[in-house]
Each structure stands twice: as structure tokens, then as C-alpha cells.
């Protein structure tokens, strides 16, 4: 997954767990007995029998599935470094995937992505976006899977213990760049489809794919394509599934039901374009930095509370049901704090931490452009400075209301200073929060499928970051979007030694198969 | 001149003037008549006759003096760019000067400057510092002149209208890099000495020179040499004269009688060494930027008043005599404001502006290291940030008292926030303010010499910046230091199209000669 401005340094919430990773992969027989025991369906019901067969097939073919992942990981489909060789690898990756889908029987359209102009003037081609479909039975629901096959850069010397482009299994962990983000989950979906195809079973749902190769580079060209295809490719789509984030735990599956949005602001204070010397001018100027510091200092207090009047007015009230959701999540705040290398959080309890990451807005000051930022001592009075801060938005905050509130607040603070400088506030970027309807059919189906395959209820989680693709699908095609992660919290997407557990990959393939069957039942 | 962190962009105070630059060079006869008219000495008194002869000599030889300046400007003695070729030019410049002084009859010692290690590991030799002396009559005072022969970088394509290393005269203005900073004034002093020598007249004072080639690069090696030579070369020095700054006017001479000092502080706030992602951590952290902004925001109010308790306690009280000094200075605040491209200053009157630049402390916030400072939008929570600010110190503020006041204040503000981050405040740099005793003999002599040569009282000015060399001499050798500028306010030191007016250069040479004679009279 990528979220706006994601960095390699961010840890994710880590869940307390007493499990070990050596738990054997559940055999198809065991799962079947489990299903029976839970009385979820009678042994003779067709979906149960079919799922049993599919699960058996996946277990039997798991080494083949791992082999395919190995082949895909071997392609250095790095979309970040603007190097022609890597761009060629990206094209090769997309061609491999298109071929794989064609061999499944899908009709595949590799849509030309055009080209990308880099800041240095260089032009690079954008890899095609794959639109594929398999089945168009009007009696079945159509589920569209979004995934991406580009990866973050990785070099052995960055601290990888194995070659990042050679999938290597150690203690049930499959190490390799892209293993969890996002080649593994894309293949898990394909594995699920291929199991039905291999057994010559009807697919329970119509399947569509939208697979891109530029997600890590900001999904260049994706939104435009989605808009263009709204009334064609997407017209028959009922549900969109994204599997591009992680569980909050090492062992307990999760369903993601919301992400925060983001309003990114710049506030410029200008005296003149040139800087001043603090010896020659210090003492007689309204210094832009002093104004800016006062403006930025008016935004948030030391307890993290945002001081902009009205900003909390539209935050969704906390329901009892939601409270229970946080309670159910198995997070050890102490372990999480330690793994984050933070001395103390603003909050001590699991519930407070999760709520302040997921369901309350937060304001972060990112930095100042135009001031002295190098090591050493320079006696400059910057003539023009730009402060940058952003507010993570939550339901039901309205972006344009927030924009007005921020501007009015800063204008008020600035007017009180009676400064002769000029101030300009702009909202540079606005991304809505995303919240799923967890009573929606596909969330119900996913919950049941998780229960069937993993024997547990999922953690109902949110993401504090913004995942723009969810909004793109929800806003443009206006269909239900679900995020159904397969990877464990410690998979290390974007980091060195990225991995997906064999268990997550194979059980994830089963999960998607079970999900197809549950969707068909609910439809 | 250079002051701590001087930049090319700082304008200096510009004086209202109704003069034009076309005023003809005063002829020796006119000056002589002026002297007579003012009754400063009888026409038959030896110093008057001698000064008359010297002035006549300087007028007659002014083209030779300009020619020498042209030869010196032709050497690209740039000490800023660490390029071996330029370092060679610096050595050539110092050798030219040593030769010139030897031909005047001075005994010259070119003291090896050692070498300089650059941040990139490269080593460059430091040009020698010239120590020279001419005369050691125990009955005469010994005046030591400090100057430098290195220059700021200059390239024609930066906006020079003439070749920066070809001294070019246009309308009485001699354009060229180093013309006013500081080759012209160094030569003016040499011209004055050479006039006495050429006429085979006894020098009225013993003359010493200390001339360096690394002033623009921070006077590397100077202080060490001064300390080493304290009891040898400097033991017989009674007065130090520096001519490395500018008048406050285009036409009215000035004497500089003080500079502000500087205490440069860093305040570091750290949560952890790595940054955070604002989606993943925003809402549960004491963000270091919020702490730092609050700390920096507690330092100064919007009227420029410093909020650190006790900071004004030791500021020298304003005397009536000092007030008169500001009144006497011919500055048009409106013109100054316009030339500074500033919409409004904190103060409207000439006196307030000058006092807040010269005799009151000021606090400037320079920037933040470790935060996001590039263009664009990055959703980072910086993990460790360092704020930088400095306080320009004035008499009689005590640097270590200021350090304690700043630290105590910031610790108090930080403690109120109850933050879990770590804060460290350091004084990175401390430079005392410098104030001259204007009742000292050399100030009296300089005033009289200015009156004689220019027919006016000088502006008694200060410099809001810190000029560390003045402190080095005052602190180490503990003798009277005077700053006697020759250049006009619009000379553009460090900027494109640097110049010295022929008038300033030639009258300046006469001024130094008159100063020698006045010093002898006062001794």
C-alpha cells in the first residue's frame, strides 16, 4: 500500500500476540471439520463442498503459487526511480500479469498509460493499466479487484539479508520486494480464481481486475482512466476490493473500514522576496518568521487538541458500537510504544490511542520553506517564509468547511499582530476521509469468509493515513469499496526485508475463494 | 567589511543627500584656504604646511594611486571559493602587498597561515598574514592599521556592468571587486604613508600593518596570530585602526563607534531520531515541531520586544548626549524604507530606527533544521528539530547572563507544556558588543582630520552587525580600536558593481595623512 506521503520510517500498530509463526498451514480436511463443527453449513451443501474442494486445491498447489510469486518478485518493477531500464521492467511486469490473466480465460485490455514528464524535462512512458474481466453473468454480482505490481526501490546493501528480487523462504516467511506490497495479494486473488478454473467450476461471481504499475509513484494516470471507464468497464461493477494494506496484528485477520483524509495547508508570510541580514535589520522589522511562528503556534495545544474554532463540530459522535470495536482489538499499548521508539504517547490506553489515530482529527506541523534549514549558524532574517501543516480529516468533517475555518482562524491571529507583512493561506491538497459501510454485503461476506478460513472474527480497523485509491473508486464509480488486507503487521512494506508469510499468502488465497462463495450466497 | 553571516542582500542605511557625485576633487589650495579660514592653525605652523604639501602630493599623484588600485583589483583574490587557482591568486595578492610595503621601507614579515581543512576533506593553504612596521621612534605613538585583501566572489554574469576584475572608472566611480572592500582603504593608508616617504618627510607616527587574506572566509587564523603576537608585534601598538565598513551617507564622512554583539542559540526538541508519518502517528504524539514552535513563539512579541525575562536589565541607559547623536545623523526614514523594499518598519522616526538598530538588542528567528523545508507537500512529523535564533547584544549586556536568561526562559516554557520530548538549548556562538571610547585620542584626531579634509563633523555611527575583528583586537591586545570608514553607503560591498568613488579614495588617502599629523599633535 501507499498512502499520501508514506515514508519508510513509519511503524504500524503492532499487536500483542502469543502465537508463533510456526503454526502449520491448515489442511483442507481440518478446515472442513471446523466448518462442520461450527454448523455453518451442512456437509452436503454445494458451497461447502465446493469451498472444501477449492481449499484442497489451493493447499495442494501452494508450491506452484509460491513459484509464481517468485517469478513476479524477480521483476524489478520499481516505479520510483525514473530509470529507463526499470521502466522496461515495469512494462515486462504488466505483460507477465496480462498473460497470466489471459491464460485464466480473462479478456484483457492493457490500456496505454501515456507518458510522464519528469521535473528534469525527461519523459518516461507510463506502464499500461490492465483492465480484465472473467464472466459476465447478469445474475451474479461483479467484484472488481484493484492491485498494483510496481514496487518501492530495494537494494541488497540497504540492509536486506537476502536478495530483494529473489523470493527466499525462511521459517515460513517469503522475503522479497513486493511480496506483500502488492504482488502477493494480487496473486492470491488470481490463485483463488485459478482454483475454480482449474477444477472447471463456475466462478461464483463475475470477476474484474484493474491492475496498475504506478501506485508507488502516486498512481499517475489511474484516476483519469477510472473516470474515462466509469460508464464502460466500471458500469457493471458492483463492488471494489482493495487488498493493499496490512492487519494490525501478526496473526489476526483484519478488515479495514475507514481511513482519515487530509487537508494540507500552506501559510506564506512575506515582507519582501529577498532575505535580510539580522545585524543590519534586526530590531526594526516585523520579521516574517516571528509572524509565521505565531500563526503556527496558534493551531494546536500541547495535548494535541486543535485550537481552530469549530474544527471538531462535525466529527462523528462516538457510538457504543464503535467503542466496542476498539475494545475488541488486541493491541498492547506498551509494546506498540516500545516498537515505535517513543518515550510516551499523549494517551495511555489502547482505546484512546486507536481513537486518536483513526476517528479524531489531528494536526501536524511539517516544516517551513524559505527559512534557514541547514546545519550551522546563519544570521539571516528570511524575507518570505511558508509554513506547512496538515489536518487529518475524519467523518463527517467537510473539507471546504475546514478550509474556511483554518483561513478565518489564521486571518484572525494575523490581524491581532498588526503586522505589515502579507499573509496568504492556501489549501494545497485535500483528500476526503473514507469510511466503509460495514453492513454492506461485501463486508458481511468478507467477515464470514474470514471466520470460515481463519476461525476468528476480524479486527475491524481503520487507517490513520489517507489511501487515495479508495476515494477514487468510491467518488468516481460510487460503488461499495472494501479494503481486505492479507499481510501481517510486521510485513515491512516499503522497508528492508519485506516479506509475506506463506501462511498469509496461501490462507489469503483461500480467503478470497471463500469470499467469492459468500458473495454469491448473499446476492 | 564582513560581519557574522553577512549576505549580499542586506542594504545599509542610506542617507538623504542633496549632493551629487560630480563635486570636483578639492584642490590642495582650496583645502589650505579652508584650514586658514577655520583658524585651525596658522599658515606658518609646521603641521599645516606639511599637510598642505602632502595633500598637494596626493592630488598630483592620484592617477598613480588609482593605477595601483587597478593592479590590485586585477588579482582575483577570492577567499570564499575553495579552488586551488584562487588560492594561488590570494598568495600572489599578499606577495604584491608585501612587496609594496617593502618598497615603502617597511620591514615586512609574511607569517605562514598554515592550512585549512574543508568539510569535503580537501586541504587548502591559508595565505600569509602580513605584519609590517615602519618607524619605531619611542617618542611617537604607534598606530596599527588592519585591512584585508581577499574579496567576495564576483562573475560578470552575476549582473556586473563591467568586468569585476578590471577597475573601470565611470563618472568618478571606480568599479571593481574589492575596490571598497577592502583594497581601496588599504591602499589609501599606504598612499598616505607613501606621500610622506616620497617627500622625504618624517612619518608623524610609527606605522604598523596587519593585513590578512581570509577575512571574507571568517578571518581563519587571525585571532590565533594576534594572540601569539600580543607580546611581540603588538606590544608597542597604541592604537588600532580598521577601515572596513561604510559611511551611513553618500557624501558625509562617518566614524563608527560601536557594533552590536551576537548570541546565537540553538534549541533542539527530540522525540526520536527518525521521522514519523503523520497518518500513522498524527494524534498520539507530542510532536517536536509543536513544542519547538511554542518555544520560538515565546521569544519576541509582534512589536519586536524580547519576552525573555530580565533581558533588558543591563542595556545601557540612554543619555541626552547619545540622543543628540542620533538627531545629528542625516537619515531620511522614508527613503531608507523605500530603498529597503519594506512596506513599514516597526518605527517611524529616524531616532527610533537608529536606536533599535544600534543600541537596543533584537531577536531574530533564523530557521529550523530537521523539518520539511522543500517546496511541495510532505506529510512528515519531524522526529528531531533544531530551532535557530540569535540576539544582537548591546552594551552593557553580559553574554553569560543572557545565556542563562535564555536557557531558564525556554526551560520554563517547555516545562509548562508537559511534553515527553527532550529539549536541549545551546549558545552556539557568542560575540560581545563593541563600543569605542570616542573621547579617546584617536577618535579626537580622526574627528579633527575629517573636519580638515572634508570640512564637516562626521556622523557618529554604529553598526547593528557584529564585526568580530574589532573585538579580537580590543579583547586580546587591549588597546584602543577605531573604525574609520572611507567608503560611501552605496558602494555595494559584497554586491554586484562594487565601487569606490575616486573622491572617497583620494580624499580618504588625505584623511589618513591628516590623521597621522593630528595623532602626533595629540600625543
GROMACS .gro file of N, CA and C in nm, chain A residues 53-159:
model
  321
   53UNK      N    1  -1.333  -2.828  -0.177
   53UNK     CA    2  -1.251  -2.866  -0.294
   53UNK      C    3  -1.149  -2.758  -0.330
   54UNK      N    4  -1.197  -2.637  -0.326
   54UNK     CA    5  -1.108  -2.524  -0.361
   54UNK      C    6  -0.992  -2.515  -0.262
   55UNK      N    7  -1.026  -2.527  -0.135
   55UNK     CA    8  -0.924  -2.520  -0.030
   55UNK      C    9  -0.822  -2.632  -0.048
   56UNK      N   10  -0.874  -2.749  -0.079
   56UNK     CA   11  -0.786  -2.863  -0.102
   56UNK      C   12  -0.693  -2.835  -0.222
   57UNK      N   13  -0.756  -2.780  -0.325
   57UNK     CA   14  -0.677  -2.747  -0.445
   57UNK      C   15  -0.565  -2.648  -0.411
   58UNK      N   16  -0.600  -2.545  -0.337
   58UNK     CA   17  -0.501  -2.441  -0.303
   58UNK      C   18  -0.388  -2.500  -0.218
   59UNK      N   19  -0.426  -2.580  -0.121
   59UNK     CA   20  -0.322  -2.644  -0.039
   59UNK      C   21  -0.228  -2.730  -0.124
   60UNK      N   22  -0.288  -2.807  -0.212
   60UNK     CA   23  -0.208  -2.898  -0.296
   60UNK      C   24  -0.115  -2.823  -0.391
   61UNK      N   25  -0.162  -2.705  -0.434
   61UNK     CA   26  -0.085  -2.630  -0.535
   61UNK      C   27  -0.007  -2.515  -0.476
   62UNK      N   28   0.006  -2.513  -0.346
   62UNK     CA   29   0.067  -2.393  -0.285
   62UNK      C   30   0.209  -2.368  -0.332
   63UNK      N   31   0.285  -2.474  -0.358
   63UNK     CA   32   0.422  -2.451  -0.404
   63UNK      C   33   0.425  -2.386  -0.543
   64UNK      N   34   0.327  -2.423  -0.627
   64UNK     CA   35   0.316  -2.354  -0.756
   64UNK      C   36   0.287  -2.206  -0.736
   65UNK      N   37   0.196  -2.178  -0.644
   65UNK     CA   38   0.160  -2.037  -0.618
   65UNK      C   39   0.282  -1.958  -0.568
   66UNK      N   40   0.359  -2.021  -0.482
   66UNK     CA   41   0.480  -1.955  -0.432
   66UNK      C   42   0.578  -1.934  -0.547
   67UNK      N   43   0.584  -2.035  -0.637
   67UNK     CA   44   0.674  -2.024  -0.752
   67UNK      C   45   0.636  -1.903  -0.840
   68UNK      N   46   0.507  -1.886  -0.864
   68UNK     CA   47   0.464  -1.771  -0.945
   68UNK      C   48   0.499  -1.639  -0.875
   69UNK      N   49   0.478  -1.637  -0.745
   69UNK     CA   50   0.516  -1.515  -0.672
   69UNK      C   51   0.665  -1.488  -0.688
   70UNK      N   52   0.742  -1.598  -0.684
   70UNK     CA   53   0.887  -1.585  -0.701
   70UNK      C   54   0.920  -1.523  -0.838
   71UNK      N   55   0.849  -1.570  -0.940
   71UNK     CA   56   0.873  -1.515  -1.075
   71UNK      C   57   0.836  -1.367  -1.082
   72UNK      N   58   0.728  -1.332  -1.015
   72UNK     CA   59   0.685  -1.191  -1.019
   72UNK      C   60   0.779  -1.101  -0.938
   73UNK      N   61   0.822  -1.152  -0.822
   73UNK     CA   62   0.914  -1.073  -0.738
   73UNK      C   63   1.047  -1.051  -0.812
   74UNK      N   64   1.082  -1.149  -0.899
   74UNK     CA   65   1.210  -1.139  -0.970
   74UNK      C   66   1.214  -1.021  -1.068
   75UNK      N   67   1.098  -0.964  -1.099
   75UNK     CA   68   1.095  -0.849  -1.189
   75UNK      C   69   1.111  -0.722  -1.105
   76UNK      N   70   1.216  -0.645  -1.135
   76UNK     CA   71   1.244  -0.524  -1.055
   76UNK      C   72   1.153  -0.410  -1.102
   77UNK      N   73   1.027  -0.422  -1.070
   77UNK     CA   74   0.927  -0.327  -1.122
   77UNK      C   75   0.916  -0.202  -1.034
   78UNK      N   76   1.030  -0.138  -1.017
   78UNK     CA   77   1.043  -0.018  -0.934
   78UNK      C   78   0.991   0.103  -1.011
   79UNK      N   79   0.885   0.165  -0.961
   79UNK     CA   80   0.827   0.280  -1.033
   79UNK      C   81   0.878   0.413  -0.980
   80UNK      N   82   0.960   0.407  -0.876
   80UNK     CA   83   1.004   0.531  -0.811
   80UNK      C   84   1.124   0.590  -0.883
   81UNK      N   85   1.226   0.508  -0.909
   81UNK     CA   86   1.345   0.559  -0.975
   81UNK      C   87   1.317   0.576  -1.125
   82UNK      N   88   1.330   0.697  -1.175
   82UNK     CA   89   1.292   0.723  -1.314
   82UNK      C   90   1.403   0.683  -1.410
   83UNK      N   91   1.427   0.553  -1.419
   83UNK     CA   92   1.537   0.500  -1.499
   83UNK      C   93   1.475   0.418  -1.612
   84UNK      N   94   1.516   0.440  -1.738
   84UNK     CA   95   1.456   0.366  -1.849
   84UNK      C   96   1.459   0.214  -1.828
   85UNK      N   97   1.570   0.161  -1.775
   85UNK     CA   98   1.578   0.016  -1.754
   85UNK      C   99   1.465  -0.032  -1.661
   86UNK      N  100   1.441   0.042  -1.554
   86UNK     CA  101   1.337   0.000  -1.459
   86UNK      C  102   1.198   0.015  -1.521
   87UNK      N  103   1.184   0.119  -1.603
   87UNK     CA  104   1.056   0.137  -1.670
   87UNK      C  105   1.028   0.018  -1.762
   88UNK      N  106   1.133  -0.034  -1.827
   88UNK     CA  107   1.117  -0.154  -1.910
   88UNK      C  108   1.074  -0.273  -1.826
   89UNK      N  109   1.131  -0.283  -1.706
   89UNK     CA  110   1.094  -0.392  -1.616
   89UNK      C  111   0.947  -0.382  -1.579
   90UNK      N  112   0.902  -0.258  -1.558
   90UNK     CA  113   0.760  -0.236  -1.525
   90UNK      C  114   0.670  -0.285  -1.640
   91UNK      N  115   0.710  -0.250  -1.762
   91UNK     CA  116   0.632  -0.296  -1.878
   91UNK      C  117   0.633  -0.450  -1.884
   92UNK      N  118   0.748  -0.510  -1.854
   92UNK     CA  119   0.758  -0.655  -1.856
   92UNK      C  120   0.665  -0.716  -1.749
   93UNK      N  121   0.662  -0.651  -1.633
   93UNK     CA  122   0.576  -0.699  -1.524
   93UNK      C  123   0.430  -0.697  -1.566
   94UNK      N  124   0.388  -0.586  -1.627
   94UNK     CA  125   0.248  -0.574  -1.666
   94UNK      C  126   0.214  -0.677  -1.774
   95UNK      N  127   0.311  -0.703  -1.862
   95UNK     CA  128   0.288  -0.801  -1.969
   95UNK      C  129   0.275  -0.942  -1.912
   96UNK      N  130   0.358  -0.973  -1.813
   96UNK     CA  131   0.350  -1.102  -1.743
   96UNK      C  132   0.212  -1.122  -1.682
   97UNK      N  133   0.164  -1.015  -1.616
   97UNK     CA  134   0.033  -1.025  -1.549
   97UNK      C  135  -0.079  -1.040  -1.652
   98UNK      N  136  -0.069  -0.963  -1.761
   98UNK     CA  137  -0.173  -0.971  -1.864
   98UNK      C  138  -0.178  -1.113  -1.921
   99UNK      N  139  -0.060  -1.169  -1.941
   99UNK     CA  140  -0.051  -1.304  -1.995
   99UNK      C  141  -0.113  -1.405  -1.898
  100UNK      N  142  -0.081  -1.389  -1.772
  100UNK     CA  143  -0.135  -1.477  -1.667
  100UNK      C  144  -0.288  -1.473  -1.668
  101UNK      N  145  -0.343  -1.351  -1.679
  101UNK     CA  146  -0.489  -1.335  -1.675
  101UNK      C  147  -0.553  -1.395  -1.801
  102UNK      N  148  -0.485  -1.376  -1.914
  102UNK     CA  149  -0.536  -1.433  -2.039
  102UNK      C  150  -0.542  -1.586  -2.029
  103UNK      N  151  -0.438  -1.641  -1.969
  103UNK     CA  152  -0.435  -1.788  -1.958
  103UNK      C  153  -0.543  -1.840  -1.862
  104UNK      N  154  -0.593  -1.749  -1.774
  104UNK     CA  155  -0.707  -1.787  -1.688
  104UNK      C  156  -0.838  -1.782  -1.765
  105UNK      N  157  -0.831  -1.725  -1.885
  105UNK     CA  158  -0.952  -1.713  -1.964
  105UNK      C  159  -1.013  -1.574  -1.963
  106UNK      N  160  -0.944  -1.481  -1.899
  106UNK     CA  161  -0.996  -1.345  -1.891
  106UNK      C  162  -0.974  -1.272  -2.022
  107UNK      N  163  -1.065  -1.179  -2.051
  107UNK     CA  164  -1.037  -1.087  -2.162
  107UNK      C  165  -0.961  -0.970  -2.101
  108UNK      N  166  -0.851  -0.938  -2.164
  108UNK     CA  167  -0.757  -0.843  -2.102
  108UNK      C  168  -0.735  -0.724  -2.193
  109UNK      N  169  -0.743  -0.608  -2.135
  109UNK     CA  170  -0.717  -0.485  -2.209
  109UNK      C  171  -0.602  -0.413  -2.138
  110UNK      N  172  -0.487  -0.400  -2.207
  110UNK     CA  173  -0.375  -0.325  -2.147
  110UNK      C  174  -0.382  -0.182  -2.198
  111UNK      N  175  -0.432  -0.094  -2.114
  111UNK     CA  176  -0.460   0.043  -2.159
  111UNK      C  177  -0.332   0.127  -2.151
  112UNK      N  178  -0.299   0.184  -2.264
  112UNK     CA  179  -0.179   0.268  -2.274
  112UNK      C  180  -0.183   0.379  -2.167
  113UNK      N  181  -0.076   0.391  -2.092
  113UNK     CA  182  -0.073   0.490  -1.984
  113UNK      C  183  -0.019   0.625  -2.025
  114UNK      N  184   0.022   0.637  -2.149
  114UNK     CA  185   0.080   0.766  -2.193
  114UNK      C  186   0.220   0.782  -2.138
  115UNK      N  187   0.261   0.907  -2.120
  115UNK     CA  188   0.396   0.927  -2.069
  115UNK      C  189   0.398   1.031  -1.959
  116UNK      N  190   0.511   1.036  -1.894
  116UNK     CA  191   0.527   1.112  -1.771
  116UNK      C  192   0.643   1.208  -1.793
  117UNK      N  193   0.618   1.336  -1.768
  117UNK     CA  194   0.726   1.434  -1.781
  117UNK      C  195   0.787   1.453  -1.642
  118UNK      N  196   0.917   1.430  -1.631
  118UNK     CA  197   0.984   1.446  -1.501
  118UNK      C  198   1.026   1.590  -1.482
  119UNK      N  199   1.050   1.630  -1.356
  119UNK     CA  200   1.092   1.770  -1.329
  119UNK      C  201   1.217   1.809  -1.409
  120UNK      N  202   1.303   1.711  -1.441
  120UNK     CA  203   1.425   1.745  -1.515
  120UNK      C  204   1.404   1.750  -1.666
  121UNK      N  205   1.277   1.739  -1.709
  121UNK     CA  206   1.249   1.751  -1.851
  121UNK      C  207   1.244   1.617  -1.923
  122UNK      N  208   1.299   1.513  -1.859
  122UNK     CA  209   1.299   1.379  -1.918
  122UNK      C  210   1.156   1.326  -1.930
  123UNK      N  211   1.132   1.247  -2.032
  123UNK     CA  212   1.000   1.186  -2.049
  123UNK      C  213   1.014   1.035  -2.037
  124UNK      N  214   0.928   0.974  -1.959
  124UNK     CA  215   0.929   0.829  -1.944
  124UNK      C  216   0.790   0.775  -1.972
  125UNK      N  217   0.782   0.658  -2.039
  125UNK     CA  218   0.649   0.601  -2.065
  125UNK      C  219   0.589   0.546  -1.936
  126UNK      N  220   0.458   0.557  -1.925
  126UNK     CA  221   0.386   0.502  -1.809
  126UNK      C  222   0.338   0.361  -1.848
  127UNK      N  223   0.362   0.263  -1.763
  127UNK     CA  224   0.318   0.127  -1.798
  127UNK      C  225   0.166   0.121  -1.813
  128UNK      N  226   0.118   0.027  -1.895
  128UNK     CA  227  -0.026   0.019  -1.916
  128UNK      C  228  -0.099  -0.021  -1.788
  129UNK      N  229  -0.225   0.019  -1.780
  129UNK     CA  230  -0.312  -0.028  -1.671
  129UNK      C  231  -0.395  -0.142  -1.727
  130UNK      N  232  -0.395  -0.253  -1.654
  130UNK     CA  233  -0.468  -0.371  -1.701
  130UNK      C  234  -0.613  -0.364  -1.657
  131UNK      N  235  -0.702  -0.375  -1.753
  131UNK     CA  236  -0.844  -0.394  -1.723
  131UNK      C  237  -0.878  -0.534  -1.774
  132UNK      N  238  -0.924  -0.620  -1.686
  132UNK     CA  239  -0.951  -0.757  -1.728
  132UNK      C  240  -1.085  -0.802  -1.672
  133UNK      N  241  -1.152  -0.895  -1.743
  133UNK     CA  242  -1.278  -0.948  -1.690
  133UNK      C  243  -1.295  -1.096  -1.723
  134UNK      N  244  -1.368  -1.158  -1.632
  134UNK     CA  245  -1.385  -1.302  -1.640
  134UNK      C  246  -1.530  -1.329  -1.597
  135UNK      N  247  -1.613  -1.357  -1.693
  135UNK     CA  248  -1.755  -1.382  -1.662
  135UNK      C  249  -1.836  -1.254  -1.666
  136UNK      N  250  -1.956  -1.268  -1.724
  136UNK     CA  251  -2.044  -1.151  -1.723
  136UNK      C  252  -2.189  -1.196  -1.710
  137UNK      N  253  -2.206  -1.290  -1.617
  137UNK     CA  254  -2.341  -1.342  -1.589
  137UNK      C  255  -2.421  -1.234  -1.516
  138UNK      N  256  -2.529  -1.185  -1.579
  138UNK     CA  257  -2.604  -1.076  -1.513
  138UNK      C  258  -2.669  -1.118  -1.381
  139UNK      N  259  -2.676  -1.250  -1.358
  139UNK     CA  260  -2.737  -1.294  -1.231
  139UNK      C  261  -2.637  -1.293  -1.115
  140UNK      N  262  -2.510  -1.277  -1.151
  140UNK     CA  263  -2.407  -1.278  -1.046
  140UNK      C  264  -2.359  -1.135  -1.017
  141UNK      N  265  -2.316  -1.112  -0.894
  141UNK     CA  266  -2.254  -0.982  -0.866
  141UNK      C  267  -2.117  -0.974  -0.934
  142UNK      N  268  -2.076  -0.851  -0.965
  142UNK     CA  269  -1.945  -0.832  -1.027
  142UNK      C  270  -1.853  -0.765  -0.926
  143UNK      N  271  -1.745  -0.834  -0.896
  143UNK     CA  272  -1.648  -0.783  -0.798
  143UNK      C  273  -1.521  -0.745  -0.873
  144UNK      N  274  -1.477  -0.622  -0.855
  144UNK     CA  275  -1.356  -0.575  -0.923
  144UNK      C  276  -1.242  -0.566  -0.821
  145UNK      N  277  -1.132  -0.629  -0.854
  145UNK     CA  278  -1.017  -0.627  -0.765
  145UNK      C  279  -0.916  -0.524  -0.815
  146UNK      N  280  -0.877  -0.435  -0.723
  146UNK     CA  281  -0.770  -0.339  -0.755
  146UNK      C  282  -0.640  -0.388  -0.695
  147UNK      N  283  -0.531  -0.380  -0.772
  147UNK     CA  284  -0.399  -0.412  -0.718
  147UNK      C  285  -0.293  -0.341  -0.798
  148UNK      N  286  -0.172  -0.345  -0.748
  148UNK     CA  287  -0.062  -0.283  -0.824
  148UNK      C  288   0.059  -0.375  -0.822
  149UNK      N  289   0.139  -0.366  -0.927
  149UNK     CA  290   0.253  -0.456  -0.942
  149UNK      C  291   0.385  -0.382  -0.943
  150UNK      N  292   0.381  -0.252  -0.920
  150UNK     CA  293   0.508  -0.179  -0.905
  150UNK      C  294   0.550  -0.186  -0.759
  151UNK      N  295   0.678  -0.162  -0.736
  151UNK     CA  296   0.733  -0.173  -0.601
  151UNK      C  297   0.819  -0.051  -0.568
  152UNK      N  298   0.847  -0.039  -0.439
  152UNK     CA  299   0.944   0.060  -0.390
  152UNK      C  300   1.085   0.012  -0.427
  153UNK      N  301   1.180   0.105  -0.437
  153UNK     CA  302   1.318   0.062  -0.464
  153UNK      C  303   1.370  -0.030  -0.353
  154UNK      N  304   1.461  -0.117  -0.389
  154UNK     CA  305   1.525  -0.203  -0.287
  154UNK      C  306   1.663  -0.242  -0.338
  155UNK      N  307   1.762  -0.229  -0.252
  155UNK     CA  308   1.897  -0.274  -0.286
  155UNK      C  309   1.950  -0.357  -0.171
  156UNK      N  310   2.015  -0.464  -0.204
  156UNK     CA  311   2.072  -0.554  -0.104
  156UNK      C  312   2.147  -0.475   0.004
  157UNK      N  313   2.229  -0.376  -0.041
  157UNK     CA  314   2.315  -0.304   0.052
  157UNK      C  315   2.239  -0.210   0.147
  158UNK      N  316   2.108  -0.192   0.124
  158UNK     CA  317   2.030  -0.109   0.216
  158UNK      C  318   2.002  -0.180   0.348
  159UNK      N  319   2.039  -0.307   0.356
  159UNK     CA  320   2.015  -0.379   0.480
  159UNK      C  321   1.930  -0.504   0.459
   0.00000   0.00000   0.00000
